[in-house]
Amino acid sequence: MTTEAEAANRLLRLAREIAKHNRLYHTLDTPEISDGEYDALVRENNALEAEFPHLVREDSPNKAVGAAPAGHLSKVNHAKPMLSLDNAFADEDVADFVARVRRFLNLPEDVPVVLTAEPKIDGLSCSLRYEHGVLVQAATRGDGQVGEDVTANVRTVADVPERLKPSPLQGGAATGPSPRGSAAQHRLGEGESAVTQPLTPALSPDGEREFPSVFEIRGEIYMAKADFEALNATQEAKGEKLFANPRNAAAGSLRQKDASVTAARPLRFLAHGWGEVSDLPGETQYDVIKAIESWGLPVDPRFIRTDTVEETLIHYRTIEALRADLPFDIDGVVYKVDRLDWQARLGFVAKAPRWAIAHKFPAERAETTLEAIAIQVGRTGKLTPVGRLKPVTVGGVVVSNVTLHNRDEIARLGVRVGDRVVVQRAGDVIPQIVDNLSRDDTRPPFAFPDHCPECGSEAQAEEGEVDVRCTGGLICPAQRVERLKHFVSRTALDIEGLGEKTILEFFELGWLHSPADIFRLKARRADILAREGWQEKSVDNLLAAIEAKRSPDAARLLFALGIRHVGAVTARDLLKAFVTLPRLRTLATSETGAEELIQIDGIGPAVVEALADFFHEPHNVAVWDDLLAQVSPPDYIVETRASSVSGKTIVFTGSLETMSRDEAKA
Ligand code: IVH
């Protein structure tokens, strides 16, 4: 429970902190915290304000938008305030938003609340004032009431037309006079609803339709990711300041005193709304935005209309899935009530409209503590350091383990147990530590082990290799169990029902030492059945799945043995040349075999040496003989035929919907 005194104290500190970060972000373009961290501060503030409404401060973060302009550009009073958006983080927040709209408008359940949905572009908002179809002024948001005049700068942005394009929607060519009067004319009173204005454009003296006398198009100035990378590369080459992200690069480029600097920067614009308007070309958000698009301003192609919360959430997930592949950064999806008469009735609270909400994507970077560094021993004896983290949510997923790859990566990051680290999760990529925030600390560095933590054998890196390996071979239990897991895995022998957990369990029971033991499990039917979690049916299924692999594909079997450097493709290349496993073995162990092997396409000295090493080890030969007594792979005869994919390289990107990646590759 928070006491009133604690709440007042915390609200004071939050107001100061949020104001500081607003200034860093909006005025100085040098944010110090991530958007996720900023959102967390705002959420904490809002929760306290909701619990203690009488403690809401005069300088509450909810009463100010952004930060006042920096000074070197002249100021512009916005005819209509440039507002901010409330945030939704969970699906329920979106349902609540719609329910609130419904309640406010007193709508019966069967009347749909139609919404528009579009990406939330991570740029900076800009208001473009067109008078009679001609651009007369462009302004940044500033604090929402007063922005900066960036007209000269925006005139250099190719996406922003000097003159609006007459559109079919408008029903005639615009022949309106050139701009007259100052930007300050023709303003609606504050809070006055634009929809009270006539909905059809006025007729010019010669009977053709004109553009509205005033139309402020609002949207986002941004920089594409690729353009940002290129700009930073140029900045670096020139020894100039690098930008932290595309948004800062866009802000820094737009707010230049000298517009020729802006002209050299690849800025883009996407329209998503409007400010002061003398008349509107439609009665819904959707129709007006489409009219703006028809006048020649870019609108995001993912701008759609939805009828239900479910449909809205589907669009959210679609956009979220596209996020990494979009050419620009987005940080959520914005929903707006489609009907403009409803928007007018809903109005605003403090700094944000009641008729819109930003459904944010989960933060994809987070800060946490590295609590331990564990060492895992893989199938080939490789020692992989794994960071154990204080659990943290990254991109909507709780992350508590993170790979540190190898000894060099630990040295590069300079991480030690107890350090504060930044964890990143990008799409379906495994989480990684991308930064160490305790780098300057004077504690000694992490000592990478020189002995295998599983079997105590020496662990070393070979000449010129980064990976440290356990030299224990098959006396190392970790390597043995990892090899068994590999043997049954999907890409190897693919024995259904024999997963990693079962392998580990049977290994620990002493039932499995080497691959051949898998084919002797049928003698343990009663033992397996006695174990928890097994029934007649599941045991029968497992044993049947094993029996089904008595005549395995020879190349898969070779790959399943896990010989170093013999991957799935190499295994196939070897069998294409030698047809049977016994012939391959004869060659690999003969005096002259190496020369013959090296002739094969795709086979290099590393493979030849690895095969010789494998068969040189008596234990491996025993495993091999034992296995080939249990299974008999048919001769490997490949019939080659040209097909529509032969000679082509096929790359799978993104996530596959109907099959696993391994299935698709097969
Ligand atoms: S609508 C009155 N739509 O997000 C509502 N804003 O956090 C005004 N933004 O100031 C905003 N993409 O700069 C809207 N599709 C979008 C947007 C968007 C980015 C920005 C905009 C706004 C800020 C609010």
XYZ file of C-alpha atoms and ligand atoms in Angstrom:
690
model
C 0.000 0.000 0.000
C 1.256 3.435 -0.937
C 0.613 6.128 1.645
C -0.560 9.542 0.552
C 2.755 11.134 1.496
C 4.666 8.537 -0.531
C 2.375 9.065 -3.512
C 2.786 12.866 -3.396
C 6.524 12.478 -3.189
C 6.663 9.987 -6.031
C 4.379 12.104 -8.249
C 6.679 15.095 -7.750
C 9.697 13.050 -8.752
C 7.902 11.471 -11.707
C 6.792 14.899 -12.981
C 10.396 16.127 -12.903
C 11.792 13.000 -14.441
C 9.237 12.811 -17.240
C 9.710 16.529 -17.994
C 13.457 15.960 -18.217
C 13.046 13.055 -20.624
C 10.522 15.027 -22.683
C 13.085 17.791 -23.079
C 15.848 15.321 -23.960
C 13.630 13.623 -26.524
C 11.647 16.446 -28.097
C 13.917 19.483 -27.823
C 17.428 18.114 -27.723
C 16.919 14.934 -29.820
C 19.162 13.050 -27.388
C 16.975 10.593 -25.447
C 18.628 8.867 -22.517
C 16.061 6.148 -21.915
C 14.200 3.749 -24.180
C 10.575 4.313 -25.206
C 9.637 1.294 -23.082
C 11.228 2.836 -20.003
C 9.567 6.177 -20.721
C 6.189 4.495 -21.089
C 6.736 2.702 -17.768
C 7.292 6.057 -16.004
C 4.125 7.491 -17.554
C 2.153 4.402 -16.607
C 3.370 4.591 -13.011
C 2.433 8.277 -12.912
C -1.031 7.604 -14.316
C -1.721 4.761 -11.913
C -0.829 7.007 -8.955
C -2.922 9.875 -10.334
C -5.867 7.520 -10.716
C -5.474 6.262 -7.145
C -4.940 9.731 -5.640
C -6.857 12.140 -7.924
C -6.578 14.987 -5.390
C -2.774 14.800 -5.645
C -2.631 15.483 -9.414
C -0.047 18.226 -9.850
C -0.245 21.467 -11.801
C 2.821 20.291 -13.721
C 1.476 16.766 -14.183
C 2.994 15.071 -17.255
C -0.595 14.632 -18.449
C -1.060 18.363 -18.772
C 1.823 18.971 -21.153
C 2.600 17.515 -24.577
C 6.198 17.175 -25.687
C 8.374 20.160 -24.855
C 8.428 23.837 -25.770
C 10.376 24.713 -28.921
C 14.148 25.105 -28.707
C 14.537 28.636 -29.956
C 16.415 29.031 -33.210
C 13.301 28.650 -35.388
C 10.370 31.045 -35.154
C 7.265 29.981 -33.326
C 3.883 29.024 -34.705
C 0.695 29.010 -32.671
C -1.281 25.950 -33.664
C -4.817 26.875 -34.651
C -5.898 23.521 -33.295
C -3.692 21.875 -30.689
C -1.482 19.027 -31.873
C -2.418 16.297 -29.506
C -0.851 13.202 -28.170
C -2.333 9.721 -27.871
C -3.182 7.531 -24.944
C -1.490 4.168 -25.012
C -2.847 0.639 -24.923
C -0.453 -2.205 -24.183
C -2.647 -5.283 -23.907
C -5.558 -6.600 -25.972
C -7.870 -5.879 -23.035
C -6.877 -2.206 -23.171
C -8.202 -2.087 -26.730
C -11.457 -3.765 -25.715
C -11.707 -1.271 -22.836
C -11.167 1.612 -25.250
C -14.042 0.470 -27.445
C -16.217 -0.128 -24.383
C -15.452 3.403 -23.160
C -16.409 4.848 -26.559
C -19.625 2.845 -26.495
C -20.504 4.000 -22.995
C -19.675 7.622 -23.724
C -21.850 7.677 -26.839
C -24.464 5.496 -25.229
C -24.452 3.086 -28.166
C -26.482 -0.117 -28.123
C -24.468 -3.365 -28.310
C -25.533 -4.109 -31.870
C -24.162 -0.859 -33.310
C -20.587 -1.510 -34.425
C -17.850 0.930 -33.416
C -16.001 1.179 -36.710
C -12.334 2.057 -36.244
C -9.499 2.929 -38.552
C -6.196 1.173 -37.886
C -2.770 2.113 -39.201
C 0.871 1.906 -38.123
C 2.197 4.348 -35.560
C 5.212 5.783 -37.319
C 8.204 6.565 -35.160
C 8.942 10.004 -36.530
C 7.968 13.516 -35.543
C 4.616 15.053 -36.170
C 4.289 17.914 -38.545
C 1.398 20.108 -39.604
C 1.256 21.233 -43.241
C -0.999 24.197 -43.857
C -2.476 24.375 -47.337
C -4.494 27.413 -48.362
C -6.496 26.937 -51.553
C -4.363 23.889 -52.256
C -1.004 25.627 -51.855
C 1.478 24.923 -49.063
C 1.899 28.062 -46.977
C 3.308 26.837 -43.704
C 4.765 23.794 -41.992
C 5.177 23.480 -38.250
C 6.457 20.949 -35.732
C 4.341 19.921 -32.782
C 6.431 21.681 -30.104
C 4.445 21.585 -26.880
C 1.186 20.958 -28.713
C 0.086 24.615 -28.639
C 3.207 26.304 -29.994
C 5.453 24.639 -32.540
C 8.370 25.687 -34.712
C 8.157 27.070 -38.187
C 9.874 24.607 -40.491
C 8.242 25.736 -43.757
C 11.488 26.219 -45.695
C 12.783 22.861 -44.493
C 9.599 20.961 -45.338
C 9.554 22.448 -48.838
C 12.643 20.303 -49.493
C 10.819 17.059 -48.630
C 9.851 15.298 -51.854
C 6.789 13.581 -50.359
C 5.233 16.958 -49.535
C 3.703 18.612 -52.619
C 3.823 22.393 -53.055
C 0.347 22.236 -54.522
C -2.317 19.673 -53.851
C -3.230 17.524 -56.810
C -6.837 17.784 -58.027
C -8.456 14.449 -57.453
C -11.373 12.504 -58.906
C -12.823 12.446 -55.387
C -13.038 16.171 -55.545
C -14.867 16.307 -58.823
C -12.899 18.934 -60.738
C -9.597 20.699 -61.270
C -8.495 23.112 -58.618
C -8.103 26.507 -60.064
C -8.075 28.341 -56.787
C -6.099 31.528 -56.524
C -2.562 31.476 -55.182
C -2.199 31.762 -51.429
C -3.632 34.857 -49.950
C -3.324 36.161 -46.493
C -1.181 34.825 -43.719
C -1.278 31.447 -42.123
C -3.105 32.997 -39.225
C -6.281 33.601 -41.187
C -9.353 31.388 -41.495
C -8.929 29.669 -38.182
C -11.584 27.852 -36.332
C -11.951 28.657 -32.695
C -10.192 26.299 -30.316
C -12.234 23.254 -29.462
C -14.648 24.107 -32.247
C -15.399 21.018 -34.237
C -14.278 20.931 -37.818
C -17.301 18.878 -38.784
C -19.581 21.822 -38.128
C -18.118 23.244 -41.353
C -19.655 22.530 -44.765
C -18.667 19.150 -46.122
C -18.392 19.967 -49.782
C -15.707 22.181 -51.299
C -16.786 25.618 -52.395
C -17.310 26.417 -56.047
C -14.931 28.864 -57.686
C -16.361 31.708 -59.784
C -15.986 29.641 -62.969
C -17.945 26.784 -61.477
C -15.098 24.388 -60.758
C -14.436 22.902 -57.363
C -11.710 24.513 -55.324
C -9.554 23.102 -52.600
C -10.657 24.135 -49.145
C -9.475 27.649 -48.315
C -7.657 26.157 -45.315
C -6.618 22.571 -44.869
C -3.907 21.553 -42.401
C -2.658 18.074 -43.174
C -0.972 16.419 -40.234
C 1.349 13.488 -40.326
C 4.752 12.154 -39.584
C 8.131 13.237 -40.907
C 10.444 10.236 -40.722
C 13.588 8.718 -42.139
C 13.665 5.216 -43.647
C 15.910 2.714 -41.870
C 18.184 2.236 -44.883
C 18.522 6.000 -45.405
C 19.388 6.405 -41.735
C 22.159 3.788 -42.010
C 23.556 5.493 -45.095
C 23.372 8.924 -43.455
C 25.247 7.704 -40.395
C 27.904 6.121 -42.592
C 28.410 9.491 -44.328
C 28.423 11.313 -40.994
C 31.075 8.921 -39.719
C 33.217 9.336 -42.822
C 33.031 13.106 -42.340
C 33.855 12.758 -38.641
C 30.475 14.234 -37.699
C 28.004 13.358 -34.981
C 26.156 10.055 -35.397
C 22.409 9.861 -34.819
C 21.064 7.422 -32.250
C 18.133 6.227 -34.388
C 16.085 7.172 -37.467
C 13.724 9.312 -35.410
C 16.511 11.485 -34.019
C 18.059 11.730 -37.464
C 14.714 12.923 -38.875
C 14.255 15.461 -36.056
C 17.812 16.750 -36.342
C 17.467 17.023 -40.109
C 14.143 18.845 -40.049
C 14.918 21.387 -37.367
C 17.808 23.008 -39.202
C 18.245 26.741 -39.439
C 19.654 26.277 -42.926
C 17.118 24.471 -45.127
C 19.835 23.377 -47.564
C 21.046 20.996 -44.857
C 17.533 19.515 -44.673
C 17.442 19.261 -48.467
C 20.450 16.947 -48.382
C 18.735 14.604 -45.903
C 16.370 11.847 -47.079
C 13.214 12.850 -45.192
C 9.819 11.324 -45.921
C 6.239 12.108 -44.902
C 3.114 10.047 -44.184
C -0.245 11.725 -43.549
C -2.444 10.508 -40.687
C -4.731 13.362 -39.772
C -5.601 17.042 -40.041
C -5.784 20.196 -37.975
C -7.656 23.363 -38.852
C -9.812 22.933 -41.935
C -12.354 25.164 -43.612
C -14.281 22.212 -44.979
C -13.933 18.462 -45.043
C -14.074 16.102 -48.023
C -15.844 13.334 -46.091
C -17.740 12.326 -42.976
C -15.399 9.646 -41.745
C -11.726 9.472 -40.785
C -11.260 6.940 -43.558
C -12.803 9.051 -46.317
C -10.936 12.213 -45.351
C -7.587 10.409 -45.214
C -8.346 8.830 -48.604
C -9.119 12.313 -49.973
C -5.792 13.584 -48.601
C -4.133 10.659 -50.353
C -5.891 11.533 -53.591
C -4.468 15.064 -53.301
C -1.000 13.570 -53.606
C 0.158 13.009 -50.027
C 1.467 9.591 -49.025
C -0.732 7.509 -46.724
C 0.443 4.209 -45.304
C -0.922 1.282 -47.382
C -1.807 -0.570 -44.181
C -4.445 2.046 -43.287
C -7.731 0.133 -43.018
C -11.151 0.167 -41.422
C -12.283 -2.496 -38.916
C -15.704 -3.406 -37.551
C -14.894 -5.394 -34.412
C -12.244 -5.564 -31.702
C -11.232 -9.013 -33.014
C -10.669 -7.671 -36.507
C -8.721 -4.741 -35.092
C -6.454 -7.051 -33.117
C -5.854 -9.206 -36.191
C -4.652 -6.127 -38.036
C -2.421 -5.265 -35.072
C -0.796 -8.710 -35.271
C -0.430 -8.463 -39.042
C 1.375 -5.151 -38.717
C 3.449 -6.464 -35.822
C 4.570 -9.398 -37.973
C 5.538 -7.004 -40.764
C 7.342 -4.665 -38.429
C 10.899 -5.879 -38.938
C 10.507 -5.848 -42.723
C 8.963 -2.390 -43.020
C 11.311 0.219 -44.459
C 10.754 2.526 -41.471
C 10.434 2.213 -37.700
C 6.995 1.900 -36.166
C 6.167 1.457 -32.512
C 2.529 0.423 -32.520
C -0.809 0.659 -34.281
C -3.138 3.673 -33.959
C -6.915 3.185 -33.820
C -9.368 6.023 -34.411
C -13.148 6.136 -34.264
C -14.147 6.381 -37.913
C -17.258 8.566 -37.710
C -16.295 12.231 -37.425
C -19.557 13.199 -35.733
C -18.699 10.659 -33.029
C -15.147 12.029 -32.785
C -16.640 15.485 -32.205
C -18.916 14.178 -29.459
C -16.117 12.240 -27.802
C -13.746 15.225 -27.704
C -10.540 15.329 -25.682
C -9.263 14.703 -22.185
C -6.191 16.701 -21.156
C -3.733 16.122 -23.980
C -5.306 13.239 -25.905
C -8.490 12.601 -27.850
C -11.059 10.167 -26.443
C -11.601 8.848 -29.958
C -8.101 7.497 -30.604
C -5.571 5.218 -28.949
C -2.084 3.951 -29.739
C -1.703 0.201 -29.268
C 2.014 -0.012 -28.595
C 4.287 -2.922 -29.451
C 6.110 -4.408 -26.500
C 9.588 -2.950 -25.987
C 12.147 -5.117 -27.699
C 15.040 -4.116 -25.500
C 15.191 -4.271 -21.756
C 17.671 -3.786 -18.965
C 18.368 -6.457 -16.364
C 21.061 -8.043 -14.198
C 23.338 -10.861 -15.298
C 23.017 -13.197 -12.323
C 25.309 -16.020 -13.417
C 27.286 -17.350 -16.340
C 26.761 -21.090 -16.850
C 28.815 -23.213 -19.217
C 26.988 -25.733 -21.419
C 28.811 -28.559 -23.126
C 27.519 -29.388 -26.583
C 27.545 -32.495 -28.756
C 30.979 -31.743 -30.182
C 32.349 -30.705 -26.788
C 32.003 -27.001 -27.427
C 31.758 -24.981 -24.225
C 28.995 -22.402 -24.664
C 28.592 -19.707 -22.025
C 24.967 -18.995 -21.171
C 23.956 -15.884 -19.263
C 21.376 -16.442 -16.522
C 19.390 -13.248 -16.211
C 17.093 -11.755 -13.653
C 13.922 -12.484 -15.707
C 12.846 -9.542 -17.834
C 10.127 -9.030 -20.464
C 11.541 -8.275 -23.898
C 9.213 -7.961 -26.869
C 6.412 -9.570 -24.881
C 8.427 -12.620 -23.886
C 10.050 -13.318 -20.511
C 13.753 -13.867 -21.026
C 15.869 -15.494 -18.327
C 18.646 -17.120 -20.370
C 20.721 -15.657 -23.098
C 23.551 -17.141 -25.131
C 26.931 -15.453 -24.776
C 28.249 -17.455 -27.764
C 31.912 -17.927 -26.795
C 34.918 -16.688 -24.867
C 35.524 -13.805 -27.293
C 31.964 -12.530 -26.971
C 32.317 -12.399 -23.182
C 35.539 -10.448 -23.602
C 33.954 -8.129 -26.183
C 31.055 -7.281 -23.876
C 33.300 -7.336 -20.807
C 30.486 -8.925 -18.824
C 30.854 -10.239 -15.279
C 28.306 -11.747 -12.934
C 26.323 -8.913 -11.341
C 26.579 -6.525 -14.307
C 23.598 -4.548 -15.581
C 23.031 -5.501 -19.197
C 20.737 -4.592 -22.106
C 18.909 -7.556 -23.634
C 17.473 -7.451 -27.133
C 15.015 -9.709 -28.883
C 14.425 -9.040 -32.562
C 11.539 -10.925 -34.170
C 12.057 -14.661 -33.775
C 15.802 -14.259 -33.290
C 17.136 -15.667 -29.999
C 17.705 -13.047 -27.286
C 21.110 -11.469 -26.997
C 22.991 -9.142 -24.710
C 23.717 -6.044 -26.761
C 25.265 -3.783 -24.158
C 26.951 -3.890 -20.796
C 26.019 -0.937 -18.619
C 28.586 -1.770 -15.911
C 31.561 -1.797 -18.246
C 33.641 0.746 -16.311
C 33.494 -1.288 -13.141
C 36.891 -2.355 -11.758
C 35.962 -5.914 -10.722
C 38.052 -8.640 -12.369
C 36.795 -10.073 -15.688
C 34.995 -13.425 -15.949
C 37.487 -16.317 -16.007
C 36.551 -18.715 -18.802
C 37.037 -22.314 -17.552
C 40.026 -24.350 -18.775
C 38.394 -27.620 -17.698
C 35.095 -29.163 -18.750
C 32.519 -28.502 -16.031
C 30.823 -31.846 -16.839
C 33.690 -34.341 -16.893
C 36.734 -32.397 -15.682
C 38.755 -33.051 -18.859
C 40.914 -30.265 -20.145
C 39.159 -27.677 -22.298
C 41.077 -25.852 -25.011
C 40.658 -23.800 -28.150
C 42.391 -25.116 -31.247
C 44.831 -22.900 -33.120
C 42.989 -19.978 -34.642
C 39.564 -21.079 -33.298
C 37.363 -19.093 -30.946
C 35.521 -22.108 -29.550
C 36.851 -23.804 -26.452
C 36.179 -27.563 -26.456
C 36.168 -30.329 -23.896
C 38.791 -32.907 -24.876
C 36.951 -35.716 -23.027
C 35.152 -37.045 -26.109
C 32.700 -39.790 -25.247
C 33.810 -40.107 -21.646
C 32.067 -36.747 -21.206
C 28.419 -37.419 -20.255
C 27.323 -34.058 -21.608
C 28.691 -34.872 -25.048
C 27.142 -38.333 -24.972
C 23.696 -37.141 -24.125
C 23.893 -34.287 -26.638
C 24.895 -36.751 -29.349
C 21.919 -38.953 -28.531
C 19.587 -35.961 -28.707
C 21.067 -35.057 -32.053
C 20.736 -38.631 -33.301
C 16.951 -38.690 -32.843
C 16.337 -35.051 -33.787
C 14.138 -33.974 -36.674
C 16.980 -33.226 -39.089
C 18.740 -36.501 -38.237
C 16.893 -39.808 -37.747
C 13.669 -38.045 -36.747
C 12.264 -40.540 -34.266
C 8.860 -39.307 -33.242
C 8.030 -39.409 -29.540
C 11.665 -39.561 -28.503
C 12.307 -35.997 -27.417
C 15.147 -34.399 -25.532
C 13.508 -34.952 -22.143
C 13.014 -38.662 -22.727
C 16.562 -39.071 -24.003
C 17.907 -37.399 -20.866
C 15.672 -39.504 -18.620
C 16.638 -42.816 -20.291
C 20.310 -41.778 -20.331
C 20.246 -41.050 -16.612
C 18.563 -44.423 -15.993
C 21.502 -46.031 -17.795
C 19.306 -47.395 -20.599
C 21.000 -45.426 -23.320
C 24.760 -45.223 -23.837
C 25.025 -45.078 -27.598
C 22.621 -44.855 -30.570
C 22.304 -48.639 -30.943
C 20.706 -48.773 -27.476
C 17.712 -46.927 -28.883
C 16.973 -49.976 -31.036
C 17.210 -52.223 -27.975
C 14.610 -50.223 -26.017
C 11.902 -52.713 -27.072
C 13.377 -55.108 -24.497
C 12.545 -52.495 -21.843
C 8.877 -52.187 -22.664
C 7.754 -53.066 -19.121
C 10.351 -50.727 -17.528
C 9.207 -47.817 -19.657
C 5.565 -48.545 -18.903
C 6.360 -48.415 -15.181
C 7.690 -44.857 -15.528
C 5.452 -41.929 -14.770
C 3.709 -40.419 -17.773
C 3.787 -43.554 -19.960
C 0.763 -45.599 -21.007
C 0.423 -48.735 -23.143
C -0.392 -46.612 -26.144
C 2.433 -44.097 -25.819
C 5.005 -46.851 -25.249
C 3.713 -48.769 -28.291
C 3.854 -45.613 -30.381
C 7.421 -44.913 -29.298
C 8.597 -48.457 -30.029
C 6.818 -48.431 -33.389
C 8.484 -45.117 -34.283
C 11.863 -46.653 -33.469
C 11.143 -49.798 -35.510
C 10.154 -47.606 -38.446
C 13.747 -46.417 -38.590
C 15.390 -49.835 -38.982
C 16.117 -49.084 -42.622
C 17.029 -45.431 -42.399
C 18.256 -43.225 -45.167
C 22.044 -43.742 -45.179
C 22.852 -40.045 -45.477
C 20.628 -39.165 -42.535
C 22.191 -41.962 -40.494
C 25.677 -40.670 -41.265
C 24.662 -37.139 -40.332
C 22.966 -38.469 -37.175
C 26.292 -39.857 -35.967
C 27.417 -36.285 -35.419
C 30.900 -36.552 -36.874
C 32.538 -33.126 -36.839
C 32.203 -31.222 -40.118
C 29.785 -33.824 -41.501
C 26.558 -31.866 -41.823
C 23.432 -33.013 -43.645
C 24.645 -31.801 -47.031
C 28.147 -33.259 -46.661
C 26.644 -36.573 -45.598
C 24.589 -36.641 -48.799
C 27.582 -35.702 -50.932
C 29.610 -38.519 -49.394
C 26.905 -41.113 -49.966
C 26.221 -39.973 -53.490
C 29.856 -40.839 -54.167
C 30.146 -44.031 -52.110
C 26.622 -45.468 -52.057
C 27.061 -47.390 -48.781
C 28.369 -46.631 -45.313
C 30.781 -49.613 -45.212
C 32.417 -48.414 -48.449
C 32.781 -44.932 -47.009
C 34.438 -46.357 -43.925
C 36.860 -48.478 -45.937
C 37.912 -45.443 -47.896
C 38.163 -43.102 -44.919
C 40.506 -45.510 -43.181
C 42.613 -46.595 -46.167
C 46.028 -45.143 -47.031
C 44.967 -43.646 -50.329
C 41.371 -42.842 -49.396
C 42.029 -39.222 -48.552
C 42.939 -38.428 -52.161
C 39.808 -40.039 -53.474
C 37.608 -38.315 -50.907
C 38.958 -34.903 -51.641
C 37.930 -35.298 -55.302
C 34.277 -35.166 -54.351
C 32.483 -31.896 -54.889
C 31.921 -30.164 -51.616
C 34.388 -32.253 -49.602
C 37.367 -30.398 -48.183
C 40.367 -31.356 -46.030
C 38.488 -30.634 -42.781
C 35.940 -33.354 -43.586
C 38.601 -35.832 -44.677
C 40.528 -35.294 -41.466
C 37.413 -35.475 -39.310
C 36.447 -38.815 -40.863
C 39.951 -40.220 -40.354
C 39.914 -39.014 -36.727
C 36.509 -40.545 -36.144
C 37.462 -44.010 -37.371
C 40.822 -43.803 -35.646
C 39.079 -43.820 -32.280
C 38.231 -47.440 -31.252
C 35.238 -46.307 -29.220
C 33.697 -44.696 -32.318
C 34.282 -47.844 -34.359
C 32.503 -49.852 -31.671
C 29.547 -47.442 -31.720
C 29.430 -47.650 -35.509
C 29.569 -51.470 -35.630
C 27.015 -51.793 -32.883
C 24.643 -49.435 -34.703
C 25.030 -51.114 -38.096
C 24.136 -54.415 -36.436
C 20.778 -52.883 -35.501
C 19.930 -50.993 -38.671
C 20.442 -51.612 -42.372
C 20.209 -48.549 -44.544
C 19.477 -49.321 -48.189
C 22.053 -48.437 -50.827
C 22.111 -44.746 -51.520
C 21.113 -44.468 -55.142
C 20.345 -41.026 -56.368
C 18.398 -40.530 -59.436
C 18.993 -37.045 -60.700
C 16.441 -35.242 -62.692
C 16.216 -31.545 -63.434
C 13.328 -29.835 -61.706
C 12.005 -26.332 -61.473
C 14.153 -25.727 -58.403
C 17.407 -27.385 -59.479
C 20.347 -25.028 -59.487
C 18.443 -22.430 -57.491
C 19.121 -21.143 -54.013
C 15.974 -20.903 -51.946
C 15.865 -18.776 -48.845
C 13.072 -18.863 -46.293
C 12.475 -15.637 -44.437
C 9.946 -14.634 -41.820
C 7.815 -17.210 -40.069
C 6.219 -20.124 -41.889
C 2.574 -20.788 -41.243
C 1.914 -24.329 -42.317
C 5.183 -26.172 -41.700
C 8.372 -26.008 -39.709
C 11.549 -24.602 -41.233
C 13.086 -28.081 -41.326
C 10.083 -29.505 -43.145
C 10.220 -26.697 -45.671
C 13.924 -27.281 -46.284
C 13.318 -31.003 -46.775
S -2.873 10.426 -34.674
C -5.049 13.469 -32.192
N -1.735 8.555 -36.140
O 2.225 9.689 -32.436
C -4.262 12.304 -32.595
N -0.392 9.824 -34.644
O 1.934 9.582 -29.560
C -2.992 12.684 -33.193
N 1.970 9.266 -34.735
O 1.751 13.116 -31.998
C -2.140 11.594 -33.594
N 1.830 7.717 -36.280
O 3.183 12.344 -33.998
C -1.576 9.512 -35.205
N -0.808 6.918 -37.516
C -0.667 7.868 -36.589
C 0.594 8.180 -36.052
C 0.677 9.161 -35.070
C 2.641 8.397 -35.479
C 2.546 10.148 -33.721
C 2.055 11.559 -33.799
C 1.461 11.851 -32.442
C 2.126 10.814 -31.590
C 1.286 10.498 -30.372
